[in-house]
Amino acid sequence: MLPPLPPSPLRLQIDTDALAANWRAMDAMSGTARAGAAVKADAYGLGVGQVVPVLAEAGCRNWFVAHWCEVPEVIAHVPAAQVAVLHGPMADADVAFALATGVRPVLNSLAQVARWLAAGGGPCHVMVDTGINRLGLAMQDLGDPMLGRLDIDLCLSHLASADEDVAQNAAQLERFARTRALVRARRYSLANSAGIALGAAYHADLTRPGIALYGGVVRREMEGVVRQVARPQAAVLQLRDLVAGDAVGYNATFVAPHAMRVGVVALGYADGYLRCWSNRGSFGLDGAKLPVIGRVSMDLTAIDLTLAPDLHEGDWLTLDYDLRRAAVESGLSQYELLTVLHRRFARK
Ligand SMILES: *Cc1c(COP(=O)(O)O)cnc(C)c1O
């Protein structure tokens, strides 16, 4: 037996009030439609175990994962029939897993439809491709008589450019209207987070927000509505006092212009704090900004503590990680900023 594990010097603080409020805001913005939740990729890196119970409590009843391997953690918290697997059944083992657990496959092709029917079928979802050209039945597949034999709970499609005001949105909406006339389902769903802000015409019966639940602001309409949820925090492992001319980190990309105090924190690119943050990112402390200096390395990052002279080894710092601002500063998307934060964080 191992002794209890010492506390981690790295944690991802999850603001569960903000998470619940973001879901309620997306549900309200969805009008007469209900909001579900995309919880694929471990709830965008925040942790299914942290996120799903909070959203279930807030009222969410529809969950979307990408892979079959993501199912067990989700159905530990919510009924299997509420869970949809977006990648669909590629093989008979996937079909068997769906039938045994009661999760709903999203059928993406006529081959998947045939596979599902051959196994006896049952309630399922169907994805139709209205222009993103990713997954889903093609428009010309919709007349296939096999579709009439399905028990379709949700007929869905996915928007390619809902975060922009472009003609593609209306074009997809028009194809979705044709889809609705051709595919008989209990409910229809088109909008992701950004799509919710496109208005009532895009809402159908169920919306599928992901990024907005986790603090992403992907359209102007969500400014001031969506709140920050995830805050990476790291402990200071060591303090160092530099003299002018001392270099910091791999390849000496930062050289101290004068004597200064530096903190070394337990966060690196292996944790998803990628090298693009070298000499660019910052931590916040009581309103002061403590800039990253030198290269981010695998497990460590150095920061300038000039504005935090009283900091001690072991103290905690919070990374500046407002998603919209961090996306501009890093060149990463708001989605990437969350999903890379995946590895060694203790989640709170
Ligand atoms: C990921 C995903 C969503 C959620 O998208 P966001 O942009 O994060 O709101 C919705 N639907 C499908 C099919 C997805 O793959």
CSV table of C-alpha atoms and ligand atoms in Angstrom, one decimal:
chain,number,residue,atom,x,y,z
A,1,MET,CA,0.0,0.0,0.0
A,2,LEU,CA,1.3,3.4,-0.9
A,3,PRO,CA,1.0,6.3,1.6
A,4,PRO,CA,-1.4,9.1,0.6
A,5,LEU,CA,-0.1,11.1,-2.3
A,6,PRO,CA,1.3,14.5,-1.4
A,7,PRO,CA,-0.7,17.5,-2.7
A,8,SER,CA,0.1,18.4,-6.3
A,9,PRO,CA,1.8,21.8,-7.0
A,10,LEU,CA,-0.5,22.2,-10.0
A,11,ARG,CA,-4.2,22.5,-10.0
A,12,LEU,CA,-7.0,23.6,-12.2
A,13,GLN,CA,-9.5,25.6,-10.3
A,14,ILE,CA,-13.1,25.2,-11.7
A,15,ASP,CA,-15.6,27.9,-10.8
A,16,THR,CA,-18.7,25.6,-10.6
A,17,ASP,CA,-21.0,28.6,-10.1
A,18,ALA,CA,-19.8,30.2,-13.3
A,19,LEU,CA,-20.1,26.8,-15.1
A,20,ALA,CA,-23.7,26.4,-14.0
A,21,ALA,CA,-24.4,30.0,-14.8
A,22,ASN,CA,-23.0,29.6,-18.3
A,23,TRP,CA,-25.2,26.6,-19.0
A,24,ARG,CA,-28.3,28.4,-17.8
A,25,ALA,CA,-27.3,31.4,-19.9
A,26,MET,CA,-27.0,29.2,-23.0
A,27,ASP,CA,-30.2,27.4,-22.2
A,28,ALA,CA,-32.0,30.8,-21.8
A,29,MET,CA,-30.4,32.1,-25.0
A,30,SER,CA,-31.6,29.0,-26.8
A,31,GLY,CA,-35.2,30.2,-26.4
A,32,THR,CA,-37.8,27.5,-26.6
A,33,ALA,CA,-35.1,24.9,-27.3
A,34,ARG,CA,-33.2,23.2,-24.5
A,35,ALA,CA,-29.5,23.3,-24.2
A,36,GLY,CA,-27.4,20.1,-23.9
A,37,ALA,CA,-23.7,20.0,-23.3
A,38,ALA,CA,-20.7,18.8,-25.4
A,39,VAL,CA,-18.5,17.0,-22.8
A,40,LYS,CA,-16.1,15.3,-25.2
A,41,ALA,CA,-12.3,15.4,-24.6
A,42,ASP,CA,-12.9,15.2,-20.8
A,43,ALA,CA,-15.3,18.2,-20.9
A,44,TYR,CA,-12.8,20.2,-22.9
A,45,GLY,CA,-10.0,19.3,-20.4
A,46,LEU,CA,-11.9,20.5,-17.3
A,47,GLY,CA,-12.8,17.0,-16.2
A,48,VAL,CA,-16.0,15.1,-16.7
A,49,GLY,CA,-16.1,14.3,-13.0
A,50,GLN,CA,-16.1,18.0,-12.2
A,51,VAL,CA,-18.4,19.2,-15.0
A,52,VAL,CA,-21.2,16.7,-15.5
A,53,PRO,CA,-22.6,16.7,-12.0
A,54,VAL,CA,-22.7,20.5,-11.9
A,55,LEU,CA,-24.5,20.7,-15.3
A,56,ALA,CA,-26.9,17.9,-14.4
A,57,GLU,CA,-27.8,19.8,-11.3
A,58,ALA,CA,-28.3,23.0,-13.4
A,59,GLY,CA,-30.8,21.0,-15.5
A,60,CYS,CA,-28.8,19.6,-18.5
A,61,ARG,CA,-30.2,16.3,-19.8
A,62,ASN,CA,-28.3,15.7,-23.1
A,63,TRP,CA,-24.6,14.9,-23.3
A,64,PHE,CA,-22.3,14.6,-26.3
A,65,VAL,CA,-19.0,12.8,-26.4
A,66,ALA,CA,-16.8,11.9,-29.4
A,67,HIS,CA,-15.4,8.5,-28.6
A,68,TRP,CA,-16.9,5.4,-27.1
A,69,CYS,CA,-14.1,5.3,-24.5
A,70,GLU,CA,-15.5,8.6,-23.1
A,71,VAL,CA,-18.8,6.9,-22.2
A,72,PRO,CA,-18.0,5.2,-18.9
A,73,GLU,CA,-17.0,8.3,-17.0
A,74,VAL,CA,-20.1,10.2,-18.2
A,75,ILE,CA,-22.6,7.4,-17.4
A,76,ALA,CA,-21.2,7.2,-13.9
A,77,HIS,CA,-23.1,10.5,-13.4
A,78,VAL,CA,-26.1,10.5,-15.7
A,79,PRO,CA,-28.5,8.1,-17.4
A,80,ALA,CA,-27.0,6.3,-20.4
A,81,ALA,CA,-29.9,7.2,-22.7
A,82,GLN,CA,-29.0,10.9,-22.3
A,83,VAL,CA,-25.5,10.3,-23.8
A,84,ALA,CA,-24.8,10.5,-27.5
A,85,VAL,CA,-21.5,9.2,-29.1
A,86,LEU,CA,-20.7,11.5,-32.0
A,87,HIS,CA,-18.2,9.3,-33.9
A,88,GLY,CA,-20.8,6.7,-34.3
A,89,PRO,CA,-20.5,2.9,-34.6
A,90,MET,CA,-17.5,2.1,-36.8
A,91,ALA,CA,-17.5,-1.6,-35.9
A,92,ASP,CA,-19.8,-4.3,-34.4
A,93,ALA,CA,-18.1,-3.9,-31.1
A,94,ASP,CA,-19.3,-0.3,-30.9
A,95,VAL,CA,-22.9,-1.4,-31.7
A,96,ALA,CA,-22.7,-4.1,-29.0
A,97,PHE,CA,-21.4,-1.5,-26.5
A,98,ALA,CA,-24.2,0.9,-27.3
A,99,LEU,CA,-26.9,-1.8,-27.0
A,100,ALA,CA,-25.4,-3.1,-23.7
A,101,THR,CA,-25.1,0.3,-22.1
A,102,GLY,CA,-28.1,2.1,-23.6
A,103,VAL,CA,-26.1,5.1,-24.9
A,104,ARG,CA,-27.2,6.5,-28.2
A,105,PRO,CA,-25.0,6.2,-31.2
A,106,VAL,CA,-24.9,9.0,-33.7
A,107,LEU,CA,-25.2,7.4,-37.1
A,108,ASN,CA,-23.0,9.2,-39.6
A,109,SER,CA,-23.3,7.1,-42.8
A,110,LEU,CA,-25.5,4.6,-44.6
A,111,ALA,CA,-23.0,1.9,-43.6
A,112,GLN,CA,-23.5,2.9,-39.9
A,113,VAL,CA,-27.3,2.9,-40.4
A,114,ALA,CA,-27.1,-0.6,-41.9
A,115,ARG,CA,-24.8,-1.8,-39.1
A,116,TRP,CA,-27.3,-0.5,-36.5
A,117,LEU,CA,-30.3,-2.0,-38.2
A,118,ALA,CA,-28.6,-5.3,-38.6
A,119,ALA,CA,-28.0,-5.5,-34.9
A,120,GLY,CA,-31.7,-4.9,-34.2
A,121,GLY,CA,-31.6,-1.1,-33.9
A,122,GLY,CA,-33.4,0.8,-31.2
A,123,PRO,CA,-33.4,4.5,-30.4
A,124,CYS,CA,-30.5,6.3,-32.1
A,125,HIS,CA,-29.4,9.7,-33.4
A,126,VAL,CA,-28.6,10.7,-37.0
A,127,MET,CA,-26.0,13.3,-38.1
A,128,VAL,CA,-26.6,15.0,-41.5
A,129,ASP,CA,-23.8,16.9,-43.2
A,130,THR,CA,-25.2,20.3,-44.3
A,131,GLY,CA,-21.9,21.7,-45.5
A,132,ILE,CA,-19.1,21.3,-43.0
A,133,ASN,CA,-18.0,18.1,-44.9
A,134,ARG,CA,-16.9,16.3,-41.8
A,135,LEU,CA,-19.1,13.6,-40.4
A,136,GLY,CA,-22.7,12.8,-41.3
A,137,LEU,CA,-25.0,11.5,-44.0
A,138,ALA,CA,-24.8,13.4,-47.3
A,139,MET,CA,-28.0,15.3,-48.4
A,140,GLN,CA,-28.3,12.8,-51.3
A,141,ASP,CA,-28.4,9.9,-48.8
A,142,LEU,CA,-31.6,11.2,-47.2
A,143,GLY,CA,-34.0,9.4,-49.5
A,144,ASP,CA,-32.6,6.0,-48.6
A,145,PRO,CA,-35.4,3.7,-47.4
A,146,MET,CA,-33.2,2.4,-44.6
A,147,LEU,CA,-33.7,5.7,-42.7
A,148,GLY,CA,-37.5,5.1,-42.5
A,149,ARG,CA,-36.8,1.9,-40.5
A,150,LEU,CA,-34.8,3.8,-37.8
A,151,ASP,CA,-36.1,5.0,-34.5
A,152,ILE,CA,-34.5,8.4,-34.6
A,153,ASP,CA,-34.5,10.4,-31.4
A,154,LEU,CA,-32.3,13.3,-32.5
A,155,CYS,CA,-31.5,14.4,-36.1
A,156,LEU,CA,-28.6,16.7,-35.9
A,157,SER,CA,-26.2,18.7,-38.1
A,158,HIS,CA,-23.2,20.9,-37.3
A,159,LEU,CA,-22.4,24.5,-38.3
A,160,ALA,CA,-19.0,25.2,-39.8
A,161,SER,CA,-18.7,29.0,-39.4
A,162,ALA,CA,-21.3,30.1,-36.7
A,163,ASP,CA,-18.6,32.3,-35.1
A,164,GLU,CA,-18.6,34.5,-38.2
A,165,ASP,CA,-21.4,36.4,-40.0
A,166,VAL,CA,-21.1,34.6,-43.3
A,167,ALA,CA,-23.5,33.3,-45.9
A,168,GLN,CA,-22.5,29.7,-45.1
A,169,ASN,CA,-24.7,29.9,-42.0
A,170,ALA,CA,-27.9,30.6,-43.9
A,171,ALA,CA,-26.9,28.0,-46.5
A,172,GLN,CA,-26.6,25.3,-43.8
A,173,LEU,CA,-29.9,26.4,-42.2
A,174,GLU,CA,-31.6,26.0,-45.6
A,175,ARG,CA,-30.2,22.5,-46.0
A,176,PHE,CA,-31.2,21.7,-42.4
A,177,ALA,CA,-34.8,22.7,-43.2
A,178,ARG,CA,-34.8,20.3,-46.2
A,179,THR,CA,-33.3,17.7,-43.8
A,180,ARG,CA,-36.1,18.2,-41.4
A,181,ALA,CA,-38.7,17.6,-44.2
A,182,LEU,CA,-36.9,14.3,-45.2
A,183,VAL,CA,-35.8,12.7,-41.9
A,184,ARG,CA,-38.4,11.9,-39.3
A,185,ALA,CA,-37.1,12.3,-35.8
A,186,ARG,CA,-38.5,13.2,-32.4
A,187,ARG,CA,-36.1,16.2,-32.0
A,188,TYR,CA,-33.8,18.3,-34.2
A,189,SER,CA,-30.5,20.0,-33.3
A,190,LEU,CA,-28.2,22.3,-35.2
A,191,ALA,CA,-26.5,24.9,-33.0
A,192,ASN,CA,-23.2,24.8,-31.2
A,193,SER,CA,-22.2,27.6,-28.8
A,194,ALA,CA,-21.8,30.2,-31.6
A,195,GLY,CA,-24.9,28.9,-33.4
A,196,ILE,CA,-27.0,29.7,-30.3
A,197,ALA,CA,-26.2,33.4,-30.8
A,198,LEU,CA,-27.4,33.3,-34.5
A,199,GLY,CA,-31.0,33.4,-33.3
A,200,ALA,CA,-34.2,31.5,-33.0
A,201,ALA,CA,-34.1,30.1,-36.5
A,202,TYR,CA,-31.0,28.1,-35.6
A,203,HIS,CA,-32.3,26.7,-32.3
A,204,ALA,CA,-34.6,23.8,-33.3
A,205,ASP,CA,-35.4,21.6,-30.3
A,206,LEU,CA,-31.9,21.2,-28.7
A,207,THR,CA,-28.7,23.1,-28.8
A,208,ARG,CA,-25.3,21.7,-28.2
A,209,PRO,CA,-23.0,24.2,-26.5
A,210,GLY,CA,-19.5,23.3,-25.5
A,211,ILE,CA,-16.9,26.0,-25.4
A,212,ALA,CA,-19.3,28.7,-24.0
A,213,LEU,CA,-20.1,26.5,-21.0
A,214,TYR,CA,-16.4,26.4,-20.2
A,215,GLY,CA,-15.8,30.2,-20.5
A,216,GLY,CA,-15.2,30.6,-24.2
A,217,VAL,CA,-16.5,33.8,-25.8
A,218,VAL,CA,-16.9,32.9,-29.5
A,219,ARG,CA,-19.3,35.7,-30.5
A,220,ARG,CA,-19.8,39.3,-29.5
A,221,GLU,CA,-23.3,38.4,-28.2
A,222,MET,CA,-21.7,36.3,-25.4
A,223,GLU,CA,-19.5,39.1,-24.1
A,224,GLY,CA,-20.5,39.9,-20.5
A,225,VAL,CA,-22.7,36.7,-20.5
A,226,VAL,CA,-20.2,33.9,-20.4
A,227,ARG,CA,-18.0,33.8,-17.4
A,228,GLN,CA,-14.5,32.4,-16.9
A,229,VAL,CA,-14.6,28.9,-15.5
A,230,ALA,CA,-11.1,27.4,-15.5
A,231,ARG,CA,-8.1,28.9,-13.8
A,232,PRO,CA,-4.8,27.1,-13.9
A,233,GLN,CA,-2.8,27.6,-10.7
A,234,ALA,CA,0.8,26.6,-9.9
A,235,ALA,CA,2.9,26.7,-6.8
A,236,VAL,CA,6.2,28.5,-6.6
A,237,LEU,CA,8.9,25.8,-6.2
A,238,GLN,CA,11.9,28.1,-5.8
A,239,LEU,CA,12.9,31.7,-5.6
A,240,ARG,CA,16.1,33.0,-7.2
A,241,ASP,CA,17.8,36.3,-7.0
A,242,LEU,CA,19.5,37.3,-10.2
A,243,VAL,CA,22.1,39.9,-10.9
A,244,ALA,CA,22.2,42.0,-14.1
A,245,GLY,CA,23.4,39.7,-17.0
A,246,ASP,CA,22.1,36.4,-15.6
A,247,ALA,CA,20.2,34.4,-18.2
A,248,VAL,CA,17.0,32.4,-17.5
A,249,GLY,CA,16.0,29.0,-19.0
A,250,TYR,CA,16.9,27.0,-22.1
A,251,ASN,CA,18.8,28.9,-24.7
A,252,ALA,CA,19.1,32.0,-22.5
A,253,THR,CA,16.2,33.8,-24.2
A,254,PHE,CA,15.8,36.2,-21.2
A,255,VAL,CA,18.8,38.1,-19.7
A,256,ALA,CA,18.2,40.1,-16.5
A,257,PRO,CA,18.6,43.8,-17.3
A,258,HIS,CA,19.2,44.5,-13.6
A,259,ALA,CA,19.1,42.6,-10.3
A,260,MET,CA,15.7,40.9,-9.9
A,261,ARG,CA,13.9,38.2,-8.0
A,262,VAL,CA,12.5,35.3,-10.1
A,263,GLY,CA,10.1,32.5,-9.1
A,264,VAL,CA,10.1,29.1,-10.7
A,265,VAL,CA,6.6,27.6,-10.9
A,266,ALA,CA,5.6,23.9,-11.4
A,267,LEU,CA,4.0,24.4,-14.8
A,268,GLY,CA,5.4,23.5,-18.2
A,269,TYR,CA,4.5,22.5,-21.7
A,270,ALA,CA,3.9,18.9,-20.6
A,271,ASP,CA,0.9,20.4,-18.7
A,272,GLY,CA,-0.3,22.2,-21.8
A,273,TYR,CA,1.4,25.5,-21.1
A,274,LEU,CA,2.9,25.5,-24.5
A,275,ARG,CA,6.2,27.1,-25.6
A,276,CYS,CA,4.3,29.9,-27.3
A,277,TRP,CA,3.9,31.4,-23.9
A,278,SER,CA,7.7,31.9,-23.5
A,279,ASN,CA,8.5,35.5,-22.7
A,280,ARG,CA,4.8,36.2,-23.3
A,281,GLY,CA,2.4,34.7,-20.7
A,282,SER,CA,1.8,36.1,-17.2
A,283,PHE,CA,0.5,35.2,-13.7
A,284,GLY,CA,-1.7,37.5,-11.7
A,285,LEU,CA,-1.4,38.4,-8.0
A,286,ASP,CA,-3.7,40.9,-6.4
A,287,GLY,CA,-4.0,42.8,-9.6
A,288,ALA,CA,-0.2,42.8,-10.4
A,289,LYS,CA,1.0,41.1,-13.5
A,290,LEU,CA,4.0,38.7,-13.1
A,291,PRO,CA,5.4,38.1,-16.6
A,292,VAL,CA,6.8,34.8,-17.8
A,293,ILE,CA,10.5,35.2,-18.5
A,294,GLY,CA,12.6,32.9,-20.7
A,295,ARG,CA,11.5,29.6,-22.3
A,296,VAL,CA,8.7,27.6,-20.9
A,297,SER,CA,10.2,24.2,-20.3
A,298,MET,CA,8.6,20.8,-19.9
A,299,ASP,CA,7.8,21.0,-16.2
A,300,LEU,CA,8.8,24.5,-15.2
A,301,THR,CA,8.3,28.2,-16.0
A,302,ALA,CA,10.2,31.2,-14.6
A,303,ILE,CA,8.4,34.5,-13.8
A,304,ASP,CA,9.5,37.9,-12.8
A,305,LEU,CA,8.6,38.7,-9.2
A,306,THR,CA,9.6,42.3,-9.2
A,307,LEU,CA,6.0,43.3,-8.3
A,308,ALA,CA,5.6,40.5,-5.7
A,309,PRO,CA,8.5,40.9,-3.3
A,310,ASP,CA,6.8,39.1,-0.4
A,311,LEU,CA,6.1,35.9,-2.3
A,312,HIS,CA,7.4,32.7,-0.6
A,313,GLU,CA,8.3,29.3,-1.9
A,314,GLY,CA,5.1,27.2,-1.8
A,315,ASP,CA,2.8,30.1,-2.5
A,316,TRP,CA,0.2,29.7,-5.2
A,317,LEU,CA,-0.2,31.8,-8.3
A,318,THR,CA,-3.0,31.9,-10.8
A,319,LEU,CA,-2.2,32.0,-14.5
A,320,ASP,CA,-3.7,34.8,-16.6
A,321,TYR,CA,-6.0,32.6,-18.7
A,322,ASP,CA,-9.0,34.7,-19.8
A,323,LEU,CA,-9.7,32.6,-22.9
A,324,ARG,CA,-10.4,35.4,-25.4
A,325,ARG,CA,-7.4,37.5,-24.3
A,326,ALA,CA,-5.2,34.4,-24.0
A,327,ALA,CA,-6.2,33.3,-27.6
A,328,VAL,CA,-5.1,36.7,-29.0
A,329,GLU,CA,-1.8,36.6,-27.0
A,330,SER,CA,-0.9,33.0,-27.8
A,331,GLY,CA,-2.2,32.4,-31.3
A,332,LEU,CA,-4.0,29.3,-30.0
A,333,SER,CA,-7.8,29.0,-30.3
A,334,GLN,CA,-9.9,29.2,-27.1
A,335,TYR,CA,-10.7,25.4,-27.7
A,336,GLU,CA,-7.0,24.5,-27.8
A,337,LEU,CA,-6.2,26.6,-24.7
A,338,LEU,CA,-8.6,24.4,-22.7
A,339,THR,CA,-8.1,21.0,-24.2
A,340,VAL,CA,-4.3,21.1,-23.9
A,341,LEU,CA,-4.6,21.6,-20.1
A,342,HIS,CA,-5.0,18.0,-19.6
A,343,ARG,CA,-2.3,16.1,-17.8
A,344,ARG,CA,-1.0,16.7,-14.4
A,345,PHE,CA,-3.5,19.2,-13.0
A,346,ALA,CA,-5.3,18.3,-9.8
A,347,ARG,CA,-8.8,19.5,-10.4
A,348,LYS,CA,-10.7,21.4,-7.8
B,1,LIG,C1,-17.8,19.9,-30.3
B,1,LIG,C2,-19.2,19.9,-30.9
B,1,LIG,C3,-20.2,20.8,-30.4
B,1,LIG,C4,-19.8,21.9,-29.4
B,1,LIG,O1,-19.2,23.0,-30.1
B,1,LIG,P1,-18.8,24.3,-29.4
B,1,LIG,O2,-18.3,25.1,-30.5
B,1,LIG,O3,-17.7,24.0,-28.4
B,1,LIG,O4,-20.0,24.9,-28.7
B,1,LIG,C5,-21.5,20.6,-30.8
B,1,LIG,N1,-21.8,19.7,-31.8
B,1,LIG,C6,-20.9,18.8,-32.3
B,1,LIG,C7,-21.3,17.8,-33.3
B,1,LIG,C8,-19.5,18.9,-31.9
B,1,LIG,O5,-18.6,18.1,-32.4
